[in-house]
Amino acid sequence: WSIIKIIRIQFETLTAELLRNIAEIEAESFQKPWSEAMLEDEIRSEGTRCFAAAEGKTAVGYCCVQGVLDEAELLRIAVRREWRGAGIGRALLQEMKRTLAAEHTARLFLEVRETNLPARRLYQTEGFEEIAVRKNYYGTEDAVIMRCILNDE
């Protein structure tokens, strides 16, 4: 594999190719994927921070987080199928956490499918703790709510 670079996506620097790459990752990763227009709106949204893992000019993973005051919620994180298990998701998560901590965000939350054990293990090794369950959040499947303390202020 080539060198992977983590880049912060800002609306001004978002290219059609990058948006198309992210939409492809989204479509192969989620049962209810966001469209290109929805992704573009989210990237444009105030308080949203997005990062991409890029091989050259091609995105192989991305994540988006929405912040309000001193808290943030991980909205999306996904990696191309053929790149999974290569540490891309961890690198994205770590860069996002560093950025949020530097911006004085105190807590980061997320929801994950109860059956998504690889993701839950990743989050736990990155300092997240399971704090609650939302029954039937994904139709008939529960969501586990997790929290990571970034700043103790």
mmCIF file of N, CA, C and O in Angstrom, residues 34-116:
data_model
loop_
_atom_site.group_PDB
_atom_site.id
_atom_site.type_symbol
_atom_site.label_atom_id
_atom_site.label_comp_id
_atom_site.label_asym_id
_atom_site.label_seq_id
_atom_site.Cartn_x
_atom_site.Cartn_y
_atom_site.Cartn_z
ATOM 1 N N TRP A 34 -25.763 8.142 3.162
ATOM 2 C CA TRP A 34 -26.066 9.523 2.806
ATOM 3 C C TRP A 34 -25.715 9.727 1.334
ATOM 4 O O TRP A 34 -24.740 9.164 0.829
ATOM 5 N N SER A 35 -26.482 10.561 0.661
ATOM 6 C CA SER A 35 -26.210 10.896 -0.741
ATOM 7 C C SER A 35 -25.047 11.903 -0.805
ATOM 8 O O SER A 35 -24.654 12.477 0.218
ATOM 9 N N GLU A 36 -24.540 12.138 -2.014
ATOM 10 C CA GLU A 36 -23.499 13.160 -2.190
ATOM 11 C C GLU A 36 -23.993 14.514 -1.687
ATOM 12 O O GLU A 36 -23.248 15.250 -1.043
ATOM 13 N N ALA A 37 -25.242 14.842 -1.986
ATOM 14 C CA ALA A 37 -25.800 16.133 -1.553
ATOM 15 C C ALA A 37 -25.863 16.216 -0.032
ATOM 16 O O ALA A 37 -25.540 17.259 0.556
ATOM 17 N N MET A 38 -26.265 15.127 0.626
ATOM 18 C CA MET A 38 -26.324 15.115 2.088
ATOM 19 C C MET A 38 -24.922 15.257 2.684
ATOM 20 O O MET A 38 -24.726 15.991 3.661
ATOM 21 N N LEU A 39 -23.952 14.562 2.087
ATOM 22 C CA LEU A 39 -22.570 14.669 2.564
ATOM 23 C C LEU A 39 -22.047 16.087 2.390
ATOM 24 O O LEU A 39 -21.425 16.648 3.299
ATOM 25 N N GLU A 40 -22.329 16.686 1.239
ATOM 26 C CA GLU A 40 -21.886 18.056 0.987
ATOM 27 C C GLU A 40 -22.516 19.021 1.988
ATOM 28 O O GLU A 40 -21.835 19.899 2.530
ATOM 29 N N ASP A 41 -23.800 18.852 2.262
ATOM 30 C CA ASP A 41 -24.484 19.697 3.249
ATOM 31 C C ASP A 41 -23.851 19.545 4.625
ATOM 32 O O ASP A 41 -23.682 20.523 5.354
ATOM 33 N N GLU A 42 -23.505 18.316 4.997
ATOM 34 C CA GLU A 42 -22.909 18.073 6.314
ATOM 35 C C GLU A 42 -21.534 18.724 6.406
ATOM 36 O O GLU A 42 -21.204 19.348 7.409
ATOM 37 N N ILE A 43 -20.741 18.595 5.366
ATOM 38 C CA ILE A 43 -19.409 19.206 5.359
ATOM 39 C C ILE A 43 -19.523 20.729 5.447
ATOM 40 O O ILE A 43 -18.723 21.379 6.114
ATOM 41 N N ARG A 44 -20.550 21.286 4.818
ATOM 42 C CA ARG A 44 -20.776 22.736 4.819
ATOM 43 C C ARG A 44 -21.335 23.219 6.167
ATOM 44 O O ARG A 44 -21.198 24.384 6.514
ATOM 45 N N SER A 45 -21.942 22.342 6.926
ATOM 46 C CA SER A 45 -22.627 22.704 8.161
ATOM 47 C C SER A 45 -21.678 23.273 9.220
ATOM 48 O O SER A 45 -20.594 22.758 9.446
ATOM 49 N N GLU A 46 -22.130 24.342 9.860
ATOM 50 C CA GLU A 46 -21.326 24.959 10.914
ATOM 51 C C GLU A 46 -21.161 23.974 12.075
ATOM 52 O O GLU A 46 -22.102 23.299 12.477
ATOM 53 N N GLY A 47 -19.951 23.872 12.578
ATOM 54 C CA GLY A 47 -19.675 22.980 13.693
ATOM 55 C C GLY A 47 -19.258 21.585 13.278
ATOM 56 O O GLY A 47 -18.877 20.778 14.113
ATOM 57 N N THR A 48 -19.334 21.278 11.991
ATOM 58 C CA THR A 48 -18.927 19.957 11.512
ATOM 59 C C THR A 48 -17.457 19.986 11.126
ATOM 60 O O THR A 48 -16.985 20.940 10.517
ATOM 61 N N ARG A 49 -16.750 18.941 11.509
ATOM 62 C CA ARG A 49 -15.362 18.758 11.094
ATOM 63 C C ARG A 49 -15.281 17.405 10.417
ATOM 64 O O ARG A 49 -15.771 16.419 10.957
ATOM 65 N N CYS A 50 -14.670 17.366 9.251
ATOM 66 C CA CYS A 50 -14.523 16.109 8.518
ATOM 67 C C CYS A 50 -13.060 15.898 8.150
ATOM 68 O O CYS A 50 -12.330 16.850 7.890
ATOM 69 N N PHE A 51 -12.668 14.638 8.137
ATOM 70 C CA PHE A 51 -11.311 14.250 7.779
ATOM 71 C C PHE A 51 -11.386 13.118 6.772
ATOM 72 O O PHE A 51 -12.307 12.308 6.805
ATOM 73 N N ALA A 52 -10.399 13.067 5.890
ATOM 74 C CA ALA A 52 -10.306 11.967 4.933
ATOM 75 C C ALA A 52 -8.921 11.357 5.032
ATOM 76 O O ALA A 52 -7.938 12.057 5.284
ATOM 77 N N ALA A 53 -8.864 10.055 4.847
ATOM 78 C CA ALA A 53 -7.594 9.358 4.682
ATOM 79 C C ALA A 53 -7.430 9.193 3.186
ATOM 80 O O ALA A 53 -8.302 8.629 2.517
ATOM 81 N N ALA A 54 -6.337 9.716 2.657
ATOM 82 C CA ALA A 54 -6.168 9.737 1.205
ATOM 83 C C ALA A 54 -4.914 8.993 0.774
ATOM 84 O O ALA A 54 -3.866 9.107 1.397
ATOM 85 N N GLU A 55 -5.073 8.236 -0.288
ATOM 86 C CA GLU A 55 -3.952 7.627 -0.990
ATOM 87 C C GLU A 55 -3.832 8.435 -2.276
ATOM 88 O O GLU A 55 -4.664 8.304 -3.171
ATOM 89 N N GLY A 56 -2.836 9.306 -2.329
ATOM 90 C CA GLY A 56 -2.755 10.242 -3.448
ATOM 91 C C GLY A 56 -3.953 11.176 -3.382
ATOM 92 O O GLY A 56 -4.183 11.824 -2.375
ATOM 93 N N LYS A 57 -4.751 11.200 -4.443
ATOM 94 C CA LYS A 57 -5.943 12.063 -4.476
ATOM 95 C C LYS A 57 -7.230 11.282 -4.221
ATOM 96 O O LYS A 57 -8.323 11.813 -4.363
ATOM 97 N N THR A 58 -7.091 10.007 -3.856
ATOM 98 C CA THR A 58 -8.261 9.161 -3.664
ATOM 99 C C THR A 58 -8.513 8.905 -2.184
ATOM 100 O O THR A 58 -7.622 8.452 -1.463
ATOM 101 N N ALA A 59 -9.731 9.190 -1.725
ATOM 102 C CA ALA A 59 -10.100 8.921 -0.333
ATOM 103 C C ALA A 59 -10.299 7.427 -0.138
ATOM 104 O O ALA A 59 -10.951 6.769 -0.950
ATOM 105 N N VAL A 60 -9.710 6.902 0.927
ATOM 106 C CA VAL A 60 -9.904 5.492 1.282
ATOM 107 C C VAL A 60 -10.663 5.366 2.600
ATOM 108 O O VAL A 60 -11.040 4.272 3.001
ATOM 109 N N GLY A 61 -10.896 6.492 3.264
ATOM 110 C CA GLY A 61 -11.663 6.517 4.501
ATOM 111 C C GLY A 61 -12.011 7.947 4.834
ATOM 112 O O GLY A 61 -11.420 8.889 4.302
ATOM 113 N N TYR A 62 -12.991 8.132 5.706
ATOM 114 C CA TYR A 62 -13.373 9.474 6.129
ATOM 115 C C TYR A 62 -14.112 9.405 7.453
ATOM 116 O O TYR A 62 -14.594 8.343 7.870
ATOM 117 N N CYS A 63 -14.192 10.546 8.114
ATOM 118 C CA CYS A 63 -15.027 10.655 9.307
ATOM 119 C C CYS A 63 -15.539 12.086 9.415
ATOM 120 O O CYS A 63 -14.910 13.020 8.926
ATOM 121 N N CYS A 64 -16.704 12.222 10.032
ATOM 122 C CA CYS A 64 -17.306 13.536 10.279
ATOM 123 C C CYS A 64 -17.805 13.575 11.716
ATOM 124 O O CYS A 64 -18.368 12.597 12.221
ATOM 125 N N VAL A 65 -17.603 14.712 12.339
ATOM 126 C CA VAL A 65 -18.034 14.920 13.719
ATOM 127 C C VAL A 65 -18.729 16.272 13.794
ATOM 128 O O VAL A 65 -18.353 17.209 13.099
ATOM 129 N N GLN A 66 -19.777 16.344 14.610
ATOM 130 C CA GLN A 66 -20.528 17.588 14.813
ATOM 131 C C GLN A 66 -20.314 18.035 16.248
ATOM 132 O O GLN A 66 -20.515 17.251 17.172
ATOM 133 N N GLY A 67 -19.893 19.283 16.421
ATOM 134 C CA GLY A 67 -19.650 19.807 17.753
ATOM 135 C C GLY A 67 -20.656 20.860 18.154
ATOM 136 O O GLY A 67 -21.106 21.646 17.323
ATOM 137 N N VAL A 68 -21.004 20.843 19.443
ATOM 138 C CA VAL A 68 -21.859 21.873 20.031
ATOM 139 C C VAL A 68 -21.285 22.179 21.415
ATOM 140 O O VAL A 68 -21.130 21.270 22.235
ATOM 141 N N LEU A 69 -20.937 23.448 21.626
ATOM 142 C CA LEU A 69 -20.316 23.881 22.879
ATOM 143 C C LEU A 69 -19.079 23.028 23.151
ATOM 144 O O LEU A 69 -18.179 22.995 22.341
ATOM 145 N N ASP A 70 -19.050 22.312 24.290
ATOM 146 C CA ASP A 70 -17.854 21.527 24.618
ATOM 147 C C ASP A 70 -18.048 20.030 24.393
ATOM 148 O O ASP A 70 -17.296 19.217 24.919
ATOM 149 N N GLU A 71 -19.044 19.668 23.597
ATOM 150 C CA GLU A 71 -19.279 18.256 23.286
ATOM 151 C C GLU A 71 -19.307 18.057 21.773
ATOM 152 O O GLU A 71 -19.565 18.991 21.016
ATOM 153 N N ALA A 72 -19.035 16.824 21.370
ATOM 154 C CA ALA A 72 -19.090 16.491 19.949
ATOM 155 C C ALA A 72 -19.656 15.085 19.790
ATOM 156 O O ALA A 72 -19.564 14.262 20.705
ATOM 157 N N GLU A 73 -20.226 14.846 18.616
ATOM 158 C CA GLU A 73 -20.748 13.519 18.299
ATOM 159 C C GLU A 73 -20.154 13.053 16.977
ATOM 160 O O GLU A 73 -20.177 13.792 15.987
ATOM 161 N N LEU A 74 -19.622 11.849 16.991
ATOM 162 C CA LEU A 74 -19.126 11.238 15.764
ATOM 163 C C LEU A 74 -20.336 10.846 14.928
ATOM 164 O O LEU A 74 -21.161 10.036 15.348
ATOM 165 N N LEU A 75 -20.466 11.466 13.761
ATOM 166 C CA LEU A 75 -21.601 11.200 12.883
ATOM 167 C C LEU A 75 -21.347 10.019 11.963
ATOM 168 O O LEU A 75 -22.224 9.186 11.742
ATOM 169 N N ARG A 76 -20.151 9.975 11.395
ATOM 170 C CA ARG A 76 -19.802 8.944 10.424
ATOM 171 C C ARG A 76 -18.317 8.657 10.507
ATOM 172 O O ARG A 76 -17.509 9.575 10.671
ATOM 173 N N ILE A 77 -17.967 7.403 10.351
ATOM 174 C CA ILE A 77 -16.589 6.988 10.138
ATOM 175 C C ILE A 77 -16.662 5.721 9.301
ATOM 176 O O ILE A 77 -17.441 4.816 9.604
ATOM 177 N N ALA A 78 -15.908 5.689 8.221
ATOM 178 C CA ALA A 78 -15.953 4.530 7.328
ATOM 179 C C ALA A 78 -14.661 4.442 6.533
ATOM 180 O O ALA A 78 -14.012 5.452 6.262
ATOM 181 N N VAL A 79 -14.335 3.210 6.167
ATOM 182 C CA VAL A 79 -13.120 2.917 5.400
ATOM 183 C C VAL A 79 -13.512 1.994 4.251
ATOM 184 O O VAL A 79 -14.351 1.105 4.423
ATOM 185 N N ARG A 80 -12.893 2.219 3.092
ATOM 186 C CA ARG A 80 -13.142 1.319 1.954
ATOM 187 C C ARG A 80 -12.899 -0.117 2.369
ATOM 188 O O ARG A 80 -11.955 -0.412 3.096
ATOM 189 N N ARG A 81 -13.731 -0.997 1.882
ATOM 190 C CA ARG A 81 -13.686 -2.410 2.254
ATOM 191 C C ARG A 81 -12.273 -2.986 2.137
ATOM 192 O O ARG A 81 -11.789 -3.651 3.044
ATOM 193 N N GLU A 82 -11.594 -2.724 1.026
ATOM 194 C CA GLU A 82 -10.269 -3.325 0.806
ATOM 195 C C GLU A 82 -9.181 -2.732 1.697
ATOM 196 O O GLU A 82 -8.089 -3.285 1.788
ATOM 197 N N TRP A 83 -9.469 -1.636 2.395
ATOM 198 C CA TRP A 83 -8.498 -1.009 3.289
ATOM 199 C C TRP A 83 -8.793 -1.298 4.755
ATOM 200 O O TRP A 83 -8.019 -0.903 5.631
ATOM 201 N N ARG A 84 -9.903 -1.970 5.033
ATOM 202 C CA ARG A 84 -10.259 -2.249 6.431
ATOM 203 C C ARG A 84 -9.219 -3.167 7.068
ATOM 204 O O ARG A 84 -8.680 -4.058 6.419
ATOM 205 N N GLY A 85 -8.939 -2.925 8.332
ATOM 206 C CA GLY A 85 -7.944 -3.707 9.052
ATOM 207 C C GLY A 85 -6.535 -3.173 8.899
ATOM 208 O O GLY A 85 -5.586 -3.730 9.463
ATOM 209 N N ALA A 86 -6.367 -2.069 8.166
ATOM 210 C CA ALA A 86 -5.035 -1.496 7.920
ATOM 211 C C ALA A 86 -4.725 -0.317 8.843
ATOM 212 O O ALA A 86 -3.714 0.343 8.667
ATOM 213 N N GLY A 87 -5.604 -0.036 9.815
ATOM 214 C CA GLY A 87 -5.359 1.053 10.751
ATOM 215 C C GLY A 87 -5.875 2.405 10.301
ATOM 216 O O GLY A 87 -5.636 3.412 10.971
ATOM 217 N N ILE A 88 -6.599 2.443 9.184
ATOM 218 C CA ILE A 88 -7.105 3.716 8.658
ATOM 219 C C ILE A 88 -8.158 4.315 9.597
ATOM 220 O O ILE A 88 -8.113 5.507 9.917
ATOM 221 N N GLY A 89 -9.097 3.511 10.041
ATOM 222 C CA GLY A 89 -10.128 4.002 10.955
ATOM 223 C C GLY A 89 -9.518 4.535 12.240
ATOM 224 O O GLY A 89 -9.921 5.589 12.742
ATOM 225 N N ARG A 90 -8.536 3.833 12.777
ATOM 226 C CA ARG A 90 -7.857 4.274 13.999
ATOM 227 C C ARG A 90 -7.151 5.612 13.756
ATOM 228 O O ARG A 90 -7.241 6.528 14.581
ATOM 229 N N ALA A 91 -6.456 5.747 12.633
ATOM 230 C CA ALA A 91 -5.751 6.999 12.327
ATOM 231 C C ALA A 91 -6.729 8.165 12.208
ATOM 232 O O ALA A 91 -6.465 9.263 12.716
ATOM 233 N N LEU A 92 -7.859 7.942 11.547
ATOM 234 C CA LEU A 92 -8.881 8.985 11.435
ATOM 235 C C LEU A 92 -9.417 9.373 12.809
ATOM 236 O O LEU A 92 -9.538 10.555 13.133
ATOM 237 N N LEU A 93 -9.726 8.374 13.619
ATOM 238 C CA LEU A 93 -10.257 8.613 14.955
ATOM 239 C C LEU A 93 -9.249 9.377 15.803
ATOM 240 O O LEU A 93 -9.608 10.338 16.502
ATOM 241 N N GLN A 94 -7.985 9.002 15.748
ATOM 242 C CA GLN A 94 -6.957 9.679 16.539
ATOM 243 C C GLN A 94 -6.778 11.130 16.104
ATOM 244 O O GLN A 94 -6.654 12.023 16.945
ATOM 245 N N GLU A 95 -6.760 11.387 14.807
ATOM 246 C CA GLU A 95 -6.619 12.769 14.321
ATOM 247 C C GLU A 95 -7.817 13.605 14.730
ATOM 248 O O GLU A 95 -7.677 14.762 15.142
ATOM 249 N N MET A 96 -9.011 13.027 14.636
ATOM 250 C CA MET A 96 -10.212 13.741 15.038
ATOM 251 C C MET A 96 -10.162 14.067 16.525
ATOM 252 O O MET A 96 -10.446 15.195 16.932
ATOM 253 N N LYS A 97 -9.771 13.100 17.350
ATOM 254 C CA LYS A 97 -9.687 13.329 18.796
ATOM 255 C C LYS A 97 -8.649 14.406 19.119
ATOM 256 O O LYS A 97 -8.894 15.259 19.972
ATOM 257 N N ARG A 98 -7.499 14.386 18.443
ATOM 258 C CA ARG A 98 -6.470 15.419 18.670
ATOM 259 C C ARG A 98 -7.019 16.805 18.343
ATOM 260 O O ARG A 98 -6.825 17.761 19.097
ATOM 261 N N THR A 99 -7.700 16.905 17.211
ATOM 262 C CA THR A 99 -8.259 18.194 16.786
ATOM 263 C C THR A 99 -9.294 18.687 17.786
ATOM 264 O O THR A 99 -9.270 19.848 18.199
ATOM 265 N N LEU A 100 -10.202 17.814 18.187
ATOM 266 C CA LEU A 100 -11.245 18.200 19.138
ATOM 267 C C LEU A 100 -10.650 18.605 20.483
ATOM 268 O O LEU A 100 -11.075 19.593 21.084
ATOM 269 N N ALA A 101 -9.674 17.853 20.969
ATOM 270 C CA ALA A 101 -9.035 18.180 22.249
ATOM 271 C C ALA A 101 -8.357 19.549 22.173
ATOM 272 O O ALA A 101 -8.455 20.353 23.110
ATOM 273 N N ALA A 102 -7.691 19.836 21.053
ATOM 274 C CA ALA A 102 -7.024 21.130 20.875
ATOM 275 C C ALA A 102 -8.037 22.272 20.822
ATOM 276 O O ALA A 102 -7.718 23.412 21.181
ATOM 277 N N GLU A 103 -9.255 21.971 20.409
ATOM 278 C CA GLU A 103 -10.328 22.969 20.360
ATOM 279 C C GLU A 103 -11.107 23.020 21.672
ATOM 280 O O GLU A 103 -12.157 23.636 21.752
ATOM 281 N N HIS A 104 -10.611 22.345 22.689
ATOM 282 C CA HIS A 104 -11.181 22.328 24.041
ATOM 283 C C HIS A 104 -12.519 21.601 24.143
ATOM 284 O O HIS A 104 -13.340 21.913 25.006
ATOM 285 N N THR A 105 -12.739 20.639 23.261
ATOM 286 C CA THR A 105 -13.921 19.785 23.385
ATOM 287 C C THR A 105 -13.684 18.852 24.573
ATOM 288 O O THR A 105 -12.616 18.258 24.690
ATOM 289 N N ALA A 106 -14.667 18.742 25.447
ATOM 290 C CA ALA A 106 -14.513 17.935 26.654
ATOM 291 C C ALA A 106 -14.868 16.469 26.425
ATOM 292 O O ALA A 106 -14.185 15.573 26.930
ATOM 293 N N ARG A 107 -15.956 16.225 25.678
ATOM 294 C CA ARG A 107 -16.458 14.864 25.521
ATOM 295 C C ARG A 107 -16.845 14.587 24.078
ATOM 296 O O ARG A 107 -17.409 15.450 23.409
ATOM 297 N N LEU A 108 -16.584 13.363 23.648
ATOM 298 C CA LEU A 108 -16.963 12.900 22.316
ATOM 299 C C LEU A 108 -17.871 11.691 22.478
ATOM 300 O O LEU A 108 -17.532 10.755 23.210
ATOM 301 N N PHE A 109 -19.023 11.723 21.817
ATOM 302 C CA PHE A 109 -20.005 10.642 21.902
ATOM 303 C C PHE A 109 -20.160 9.977 20.534
ATOM 304 O O PHE A 109 -19.872 10.581 19.498
ATOM 305 N N LEU A 110 -20.677 8.752 20.549
ATOM 306 C CA LEU A 110 -21.015 8.056 19.314
ATOM 307 C C LEU A 110 -22.033 6.976 19.614
ATOM 308 O O LEU A 110 -22.227 6.586 20.766
ATOM 309 N N GLU A 111 -22.691 6.523 18.564
ATOM 310 C CA GLU A 111 -23.580 5.365 18.635
ATOM 311 C C GLU A 111 -23.040 4.327 17.670
ATOM 312 O O GLU A 111 -22.592 4.670 16.577
ATOM 313 N N VAL A 112 -23.101 3.071 18.077
ATOM 314 C CA VAL A 112 -22.614 1.985 17.232
ATOM 315 C C VAL A 112 -23.562 0.803 17.370
ATOM 316 O O VAL A 112 -24.124 0.574 18.445
ATOM 317 N N ARG A 113 -23.746 0.085 16.283
ATOM 318 C CA ARG A 113 -24.599 -1.104 16.343
ATOM 319 C C ARG A 113 -24.048 -2.082 17.377
ATOM 320 O O ARG A 113 -22.845 -2.313 17.429
ATOM 321 N N GLU A 114 -24.932 -2.647 18.149
ATOM 322 C CA GLU A 114 -24.521 -3.606 19.181
ATOM 323 C C GLU A 114 -23.725 -4.765 18.579
ATOM 324 O O GLU A 114 -22.786 -5.265 19.190
ATOM 325 N N THR A 115 -24.061 -5.162 17.356
ATOM 326 C CA THR A 115 -23.388 -6.305 16.727
ATOM 327 C C THR A 115 -22.086 -5.940 16.013
ATOM 328 O O THR A 115 -21.391 -6.828 15.529
ATOM 329 N N ASN A 116 -21.751 -4.654 15.961
ATOM 330 C CA ASN A 116 -20.527 -4.233 15.269
ATOM 331 C C ASN A 116 -19.341 -4.342 16.242
ATOM 332 O O ASN A 116 -18.803 -3.344 16.719
#
